[in-house]
PDB file of C-alpha atoms and ligand atoms in Angstrom:
ATOM      1  CA  UNK G  89    -152.620 -39.778  -0.426  1.00 91.00           C
ATOM      2  CA  UNK G  90    -153.739 -39.413   3.179  1.00 97.00           C
ATOM      3  CA  UNK G  91    -154.878 -42.727   4.590  1.00 98.00           C
ATOM      4  CA  UNK G  92    -156.363 -42.660   8.075  1.00 98.00           C
ATOM      5  CA  UNK G  93    -155.845 -45.396  10.614  1.00 98.00           C
ATOM      6  CA  UNK G  94    -158.560 -45.486  13.256  1.00 98.00           C
ATOM      7  CA  UNK G  95    -156.557 -45.119  16.465  1.00 98.00           C
ATOM      8  CA  UNK G  96    -159.114 -45.276  19.276  1.00 98.00           C
ATOM      9  CA  UNK G  97    -157.924 -48.713  20.383  1.00 96.00           C
ATOM     10  CA  UNK G  98    -156.037 -51.662  18.914  1.00 93.00           C
ATOM     11  CA  UNK G  99    -153.183 -52.326  16.542  1.00 91.00           C
ATOM     12  CA  UNK G 100    -152.956 -49.060  14.596  1.00 97.00           C
ATOM     13  CA  UNK G 101    -149.175 -48.385  14.629  1.00 97.00           C
ATOM     14  CA  UNK G 102    -148.197 -51.348  12.446  1.00 97.00           C
ATOM     15  CA  UNK G 103    -150.823 -50.387   9.856  1.00 98.00           C
ATOM     16  CA  UNK G 104    -149.450 -46.844   9.763  1.00 98.00           C
ATOM     17  CA  UNK G 105    -145.926 -48.208   9.253  1.00 97.00           C
ATOM     18  CA  UNK G 106    -147.058 -50.431   6.341  1.00 97.00           C
ATOM     19  CA  UNK G 107    -148.881 -47.526   4.678  1.00 98.00           C
ATOM     20  CA  UNK G 108    -145.877 -45.206   5.060  1.00 97.00           C
ATOM     21  CA  UNK G 109    -143.611 -47.855   3.594  1.00 97.00           C
ATOM     22  CA  UNK G 110    -145.857 -47.949   0.511  1.00 97.00           C
ATOM     23  CA  UNK G 111    -145.687 -44.192   0.052  1.00 96.00           C
ATOM     24  CA  UNK G 112    -149.062 -43.215   1.516  1.00 97.00           C
ATOM     25  CA  UNK G 113    -149.329 -40.630   4.278  1.00 97.00           C
ATOM     26  CA  UNK G 114    -150.813 -42.300   7.364  1.00 98.00           C
ATOM     27  CA  UNK G 115    -152.959 -40.191   9.706  1.00 98.00           C
ATOM     28  CA  UNK G 116    -154.054 -41.398  13.157  1.00 98.00           C
ATOM     29  CA  UNK G 117    -157.812 -40.823  13.320  1.00 98.00           C
ATOM     30  CA  UNK G 118    -159.184 -40.111  16.801  1.00 97.00           C
ATOM     31  CA  UNK G 119    -161.625 -37.283  16.143  1.00 97.00           C
ATOM     32  CA  UNK G 120    -164.144 -35.990  13.631  1.00 97.00           C
ATOM     33  CA  UNK G 121    -161.582 -33.350  12.580  1.00 98.00           C
ATOM     34  CA  UNK G 122    -158.993 -36.072  11.861  1.00 98.00           C
ATOM     35  CA  UNK G 123    -161.515 -38.033   9.810  1.00 98.00           C
ATOM     36  CA  UNK G 124    -162.252 -35.012   7.643  1.00 98.00           C
ATOM     37  CA  UNK G 125    -158.622 -34.908   6.453  1.00 98.00           C
ATOM     38  CA  UNK G 126    -158.352 -38.465   5.093  1.00 98.00           C
ATOM     39  CA  UNK G 127    -159.163 -40.038   1.700  1.00 97.00           C
ATOM     40  CA  UNK G 128    -159.458 -43.617   2.970  1.00 98.00           C
ATOM     41  CA  UNK G 129    -159.453 -45.407   6.329  1.00 98.00           C
ATOM     42  CA  UNK G 130    -157.979 -48.533   7.883  1.00 98.00           C
ATOM     43  CA  UNK G 131    -159.935 -50.001  10.812  1.00 98.00           C
ATOM     44  CA  UNK G 132    -157.444 -52.143  12.767  1.00 98.00           C
ATOM     45  CA  UNK G 133    -157.707 -55.229  14.911  1.00 97.00           C
ATOM     46  CA  UNK G 134    -158.303 -54.925  18.624  1.00 96.00           C
ATOM     47  CA  UNK G 135    -161.561 -55.314  20.482  1.00 96.00           C
ATOM     48  CA  UNK G 136    -164.640 -54.484  18.459  1.00 97.00           C
ATOM     49  CA  UNK G 137    -166.899 -53.984  21.495  1.00 97.00           C
ATOM     50  CA  UNK G 138    -164.503 -51.380  22.917  1.00 97.00           C
ATOM     51  CA  UNK G 139    -164.038 -49.722  19.541  1.00 98.00           C
ATOM     52  CA  UNK G 140    -167.795 -49.512  19.047  1.00 98.00           C
ATOM     53  CA  UNK G 141    -168.121 -47.823  22.465  1.00 97.00           C
ATOM     54  CA  UNK G 142    -165.261 -45.400  21.775  1.00 98.00           C
ATOM     55  CA  UNK G 143    -166.657 -44.564  18.338  1.00 98.00           C
ATOM     56  CA  UNK G 144    -169.863 -43.465  20.047  1.00 97.00           C
ATOM     57  CA  UNK G 145    -168.250 -41.550  22.917  1.00 97.00           C
ATOM     58  CA  UNK G 146    -165.849 -39.714  20.568  1.00 96.00           C
ATOM     59  CA  UNK G 147    -168.731 -38.676  18.313  1.00 97.00           C
ATOM     60  CA  UNK G 148    -167.057 -40.467  15.390  1.00 98.00           C
ATOM     61  CA  UNK G 149    -169.653 -43.140  14.752  1.00 98.00           C
ATOM     62  CA  UNK G 150    -172.169 -41.107  12.715  1.00 98.00           C
ATOM     63  CA  UNK G 151    -169.624 -39.068  10.686  1.00 98.00           C
ATOM     64  CA  UNK G 152    -167.736 -42.258   9.851  1.00 98.00           C
ATOM     65  CA  UNK G 153    -170.983 -44.013   8.894  1.00 98.00           C
ATOM     66  CA  UNK G 154    -171.689 -41.095   6.535  1.00 98.00           C
ATOM     67  CA  UNK G 155    -168.236 -41.240   4.934  1.00 98.00           C
ATOM     68  CA  UNK G 156    -168.596 -44.988   4.398  1.00 98.00           C
ATOM     69  CA  UNK G 157    -172.083 -44.568   2.933  1.00 98.00           C
ATOM     70  CA  UNK G 158    -170.542 -41.960   0.608  1.00 97.00           C
ATOM     71  CA  UNK G 159    -168.074 -44.540  -0.726  1.00 97.00           C
ATOM     72  CA  UNK G 160    -164.885 -43.783   1.212  1.00 98.00           C
ATOM     73  CA  UNK G 161    -162.473 -46.719   0.705  1.00 98.00           C
ATOM     74  CA  UNK G 162    -161.915 -48.723   3.881  1.00 98.00           C
ATOM     75  CA  UNK G 163    -159.794 -51.691   4.947  1.00 98.00           C
ATOM     76  CA  UNK G 164    -160.966 -53.502   8.087  1.00 98.00           C
ATOM     77  CA  UNK G 165    -158.850 -56.152   9.766  1.00 98.00           C
ATOM     78  CA  UNK G 166    -160.169 -58.519  12.431  1.00 97.00           C
ATOM     79  CA  UNK G 167    -162.089 -56.248  14.834  1.00 97.00           C
ATOM     80  CA  UNK G 168    -162.151 -53.723  11.967  1.00 98.00           C
ATOM     81  CA  UNK G 169    -163.835 -56.332   9.782  1.00 98.00           C
ATOM     82  CA  UNK G 170    -166.472 -56.865  12.480  1.00 98.00           C
ATOM     83  CA  UNK G 171    -167.164 -53.116  12.536  1.00 98.00           C
ATOM     84  CA  UNK G 172    -167.549 -52.844   8.751  1.00 98.00           C
ATOM     85  CA  UNK G 173    -169.926 -55.809   8.376  1.00 98.00           C
ATOM     86  CA  UNK G 174    -173.689 -55.929   8.026  1.00 98.00           C
ATOM     87  CA  UNK G 175    -174.423 -58.084  11.074  1.00 98.00           C
ATOM     88  CA  UNK G 176    -172.505 -59.118  14.215  1.00 98.00           C
ATOM     89  CA  UNK G 177    -173.226 -62.531  15.729  1.00 97.00           C
ATOM     90  CA  UNK G 178    -172.146 -63.150  19.341  1.00 96.00           C
ATOM     91  CA  UNK G 179    -171.602 -59.443  19.806  1.00 96.00           C
ATOM     92  CA  UNK G 180    -172.502 -57.375  22.812  1.00 95.00           C
ATOM     93  CA  UNK G 181    -176.100 -56.215  22.624  1.00 94.00           C
ATOM     94  CA  UNK G 182    -175.100 -52.532  22.401  1.00 94.00           C
ATOM     95  CA  UNK G 183    -172.341 -53.128  19.854  1.00 96.00           C
ATOM     96  CA  UNK G 184    -172.864 -51.431  16.488  1.00 97.00           C
ATOM     97  CA  UNK G 185    -171.509 -51.933  12.985  1.00 98.00           C
ATOM     98  CA  UNK G 186    -171.440 -49.869   9.784  1.00 98.00           C
ATOM     99  CA  UNK G 187    -173.020 -52.190   7.205  1.00 98.00           C
ATOM    100  CA  UNK G 188    -170.384 -51.149   4.650  1.00 98.00           C
ATOM    101  CA  UNK G 189    -169.934 -54.705   3.328  1.00 98.00           C
ATOM    102  CA  UNK G 190    -172.634 -57.359   3.101  1.00 98.00           C
ATOM    103  CA  UNK G 191    -171.226 -60.000   5.446  1.00 98.00           C
ATOM    104  CA  UNK G 192    -172.433 -61.552   8.697  1.00 98.00           C
ATOM    105  CA  UNK G 193    -169.584 -61.985  11.139  1.00 98.00           C
ATOM    106  CA  UNK G 194    -169.425 -64.173  14.232  1.00 97.00           C
ATOM    107  CA  UNK G 195    -166.968 -62.952  16.855  1.00 96.00           C
ATOM    108  CA  UNK G 196    -164.285 -65.235  18.311  1.00 91.00           C
ATOM    109  CA  UNK G 197    -165.634 -68.139  16.308  1.00 89.00           C
ATOM    110  CA  UNK G 198    -162.502 -69.967  15.216  1.00 81.00           C
ATOM    111  CA  UNK G 199    -162.676 -71.784  18.564  1.00 67.00           C
ATOM    112  CA  UNK G 200    -161.973 -70.991  22.185  1.00 60.00           C
ATOM    113  CA  UNK G 201    -159.256 -73.571  22.705  1.00 52.00           C
ATOM    114  CA  UNK G 202    -157.080 -72.352  19.923  1.00 62.00           C
ATOM    115  CA  UNK G 203    -157.377 -68.604  20.098  1.00 77.00           C
ATOM    116  CA  UNK G 204    -154.703 -67.949  17.525  1.00 89.00           C
ATOM    117  CA  UNK G 205    -153.280 -69.714  14.496  1.00 91.00           C
ATOM    118  CA  UNK G 206    -151.397 -68.987  11.310  1.00 93.00           C
ATOM    119  CA  UNK G 207    -152.131 -70.067   7.741  1.00 94.00           C
ATOM    120  CA  UNK G 208    -150.701 -69.588   4.249  1.00 96.00           C
ATOM    121  CA  UNK G 209    -153.397 -68.190   2.003  1.00 97.00           C
ATOM    122  CA  UNK G 210    -153.821 -68.232  -1.740  1.00 96.00           C
ATOM    123  CA  UNK G 211    -155.155 -64.742  -2.428  1.00 97.00           C
ATOM    124  CA  UNK G 212    -156.944 -63.880  -5.677  1.00 94.00           C
ATOM    125  CA  UNK G 213    -154.995 -61.057  -7.309  1.00 90.00           C
ATOM    126  CA  UNK G 214    -151.817 -61.627  -5.248  1.00 92.00           C
ATOM    127  CA  UNK G 215    -150.235 -64.365  -7.274  1.00 87.00           C
ATOM    128  CA  UNK G 216    -146.485 -64.608  -6.634  1.00 86.00           C
ATOM    129  CA  UNK G 217    -146.520 -66.470  -3.304  1.00 94.00           C
ATOM    130  CA  UNK G 218    -149.056 -67.288  -0.580  1.00 96.00           C
ATOM    131  CA  UNK G 219    -149.842 -64.658   2.039  1.00 97.00           C
ATOM    132  CA  UNK G 220    -148.872 -65.757   5.548  1.00 96.00           C
ATOM    133  CA  UNK G 221    -151.826 -64.814   7.743  1.00 96.00           C
ATOM    134  CA  UNK G 222    -151.936 -64.489  11.539  1.00 95.00           C
ATOM    135  CA  UNK G 223    -155.349 -65.035  13.139  1.00 95.00           C
ATOM    136  CA  UNK G 224    -155.844 -63.766  16.716  1.00 93.00           C
ATOM    137  CA  UNK G 225    -159.208 -64.501  18.338  1.00 93.00           C
ATOM    138  CA  UNK G 226    -160.427 -64.083  14.810  1.00 95.00           C
ATOM    139  CA  UNK G 227    -164.004 -63.594  13.654  1.00 96.00           C
ATOM    140  CA  UNK G 228    -165.632 -65.979  11.159  1.00 96.00           C
ATOM    141  CA  UNK G 229    -167.550 -64.725   8.143  1.00 98.00           C
ATOM    142  CA  UNK G 230    -170.731 -66.798   8.322  1.00 97.00           C
ATOM    143  CA  UNK G 231    -172.428 -65.502   5.204  1.00 98.00           C
ATOM    144  CA  UNK G 232    -171.686 -63.166   2.323  1.00 98.00           C
ATOM    145  CA  UNK G 233    -174.098 -61.289   0.071  1.00 98.00           C
ATOM    146  CA  UNK G 234    -173.988 -61.740  -3.697  1.00 98.00           C
ATOM    147  CA  UNK G 235    -172.069 -58.497  -4.300  1.00 98.00           C
ATOM    148  CA  UNK G 236    -169.172 -59.636  -2.120  1.00 98.00           C
ATOM    149  CA  UNK G 237    -166.038 -61.116  -3.709  1.00 98.00           C
ATOM    150  CA  UNK G 238    -164.281 -63.719  -1.572  1.00 98.00           C
ATOM    151  CA  UNK G 239    -160.526 -63.302  -2.217  1.00 97.00           C
ATOM    152  CA  UNK G 240    -159.216 -65.953   0.191  1.00 98.00           C
ATOM    153  CA  UNK G 241    -160.558 -68.765   2.358  1.00 97.00           C
ATOM    154  CA  UNK G 242    -159.440 -71.054   5.186  1.00 95.00           C
ATOM    155  CA  UNK G 243    -161.200 -74.317   4.505  1.00 91.00           C
ATOM    156  CA  UNK G 244    -164.547 -73.060   3.249  1.00 92.00           C
ATOM    157  CA  UNK G 245    -164.543 -69.954   5.386  1.00 95.00           C
ATOM    158  CA  UNK G 246    -164.044 -66.594   3.704  1.00 98.00           C
ATOM    159  CA  UNK G 247    -161.187 -64.700   5.408  1.00 98.00           C
ATOM    160  CA  UNK G 248    -160.544 -61.924   2.877  1.00 98.00           C
ATOM    161  CA  UNK G 249    -163.505 -60.234   1.186  1.00 98.00           C
ATOM    162  CA  UNK G 250    -164.174 -57.209  -0.917  1.00 98.00           C
ATOM    163  CA  UNK G 251    -167.250 -55.268  -1.934  1.00 98.00           C
ATOM    164  CA  UNK G 252    -166.496 -52.180  -4.042  1.00 97.00           C
ATOM    165  CA  UNK G 253    -164.360 -49.793  -1.968  1.00 97.00           C
ATOM    166  CA  UNK G 254    -164.381 -51.977   1.151  1.00 98.00           C
ATOM    167  CA  UNK G 255    -161.798 -54.697   1.841  1.00 98.00           C
ATOM    168  CA  UNK G 256    -161.887 -56.838   4.999  1.00 98.00           C
ATOM    169  CA  UNK G 257    -159.574 -59.484   6.464  1.00 98.00           C
ATOM    170  CA  UNK G 258    -160.302 -61.789   9.403  1.00 98.00           C
ATOM    171  CA  UNK G 259    -156.569 -61.811  10.157  1.00 97.00           C
ATOM    172  CA  UNK G 260    -153.731 -59.325  10.782  1.00 97.00           C
ATOM    173  CA  UNK G 261    -151.927 -58.372   7.543  1.00 97.00           C
ATOM    174  CA  UNK G 262    -150.097 -55.578   9.381  1.00 97.00           C
ATOM    175  CA  UNK G 263    -148.068 -58.133  11.369  1.00 95.00           C
ATOM    176  CA  UNK G 264    -144.941 -59.487   9.748  1.00 89.00           C
ATOM    177  CA  UNK G 265    -143.173 -58.074   6.766  1.00 93.00           C
ATOM    178  CA  UNK G 266    -145.535 -58.554   3.829  1.00 96.00           C
ATOM    179  CA  UNK G 267    -147.097 -55.330   2.502  1.00 96.00           C
ATOM    180  CA  UNK G 268    -148.977 -56.946  -0.383  1.00 97.00           C
ATOM    181  CA  UNK G 269    -152.475 -56.656   1.062  1.00 97.00           C
ATOM    182  CA  UNK G 270    -151.984 -52.994   1.957  1.00 98.00           C
ATOM    183  CA  UNK G 271    -150.662 -52.585  -1.573  1.00 97.00           C
ATOM    184  CA  UNK G 272    -153.782 -54.308  -2.918  1.00 97.00           C
ATOM    185  CA  UNK G 273    -155.867 -51.881  -0.886  1.00 97.00           C
ATOM    186  CA  UNK G 274    -153.995 -48.791  -2.057  1.00 97.00           C
ATOM    187  CA  UNK G 275    -153.751 -49.837  -5.696  1.00 93.00           C
ATOM    188  CA  UNK G 276    -156.973 -51.711  -6.421  1.00 88.00           C
ATOM    189  CA  UNK G 277    -159.488 -50.508  -3.852  1.00 88.00           C
ATOM    190  CA  UNK G 278    -158.705 -46.862  -3.055  1.00 87.00           C
TER     191      UNK G 278
HETATM  192  N1  LIG R 282    -162.055 -60.838  19.222  1.00 71.09           N
HETATM  193  C1  LIG R 282    -161.941 -59.462  18.828  1.00 71.09           C
HETATM  194  C2  LIG R 282    -163.302 -58.800  18.721  1.00 71.09           C
HETATM  195  O1  LIG R 282    -164.291 -59.401  18.864  1.00 71.09           O
HETATM  196  C3  LIG R 282    -161.200 -59.315  17.534  1.00 71.09           C
HETATM  197  C4  LIG R 282    -159.772 -59.796  17.695  1.00 71.09           C
HETATM  198  C5  LIG R 282    -158.781 -59.045  16.883  1.00 71.09           C
HETATM  199  O2  LIG R 282    -159.041 -57.973  16.347  1.00 71.09           O
HETATM  200  N2  LIG R 282    -157.593 -59.582  16.844  1.00 71.09           N
HETATM  201  O3  LIG R 282    -163.375 -57.624  18.472  1.00 71.09           O
END
């Protein structure tokens, strides 16, 4: 299966490596032609304001919005989660999102002092051992619609959510050596 990794900006290489390790064929997506070749898409972490701008200037925004509306499976991590959500709080005024999952997301909201932290998460459906999660200037999910399943939380905050073919994580599952969330995506969501 060809799984695209949006490669306009941000941490795409580690996602591609995880996908390859699991037997999928990763494709770096930078153009409309690239997008047309893939069955599913990972939107990586990075800077969502920059990605939003580059999605517009590359002409990818509308075709990607159409694929998502058509049910293409997608996995958004950190900035990628911000892009897939319904509403961005504390975004830039010209920043856009795809409304592919019914969540409101506040950027950089885990606190300015501590920009990054790590946590061991109990993840619904990934039972054997907790998932070690790295949060880097992470967004907070402030509200979820009723069709959204919350698969993991930090305190009361949802950090891993799913709605149909769309999976989002506030953290960076591509860092480290644990492929279980990419596996969850490929086996349960795609
Ligand atoms: N703070 C970034 C943003 O708003 C997200 C950080 C990340 O992807 N690690 O887009």
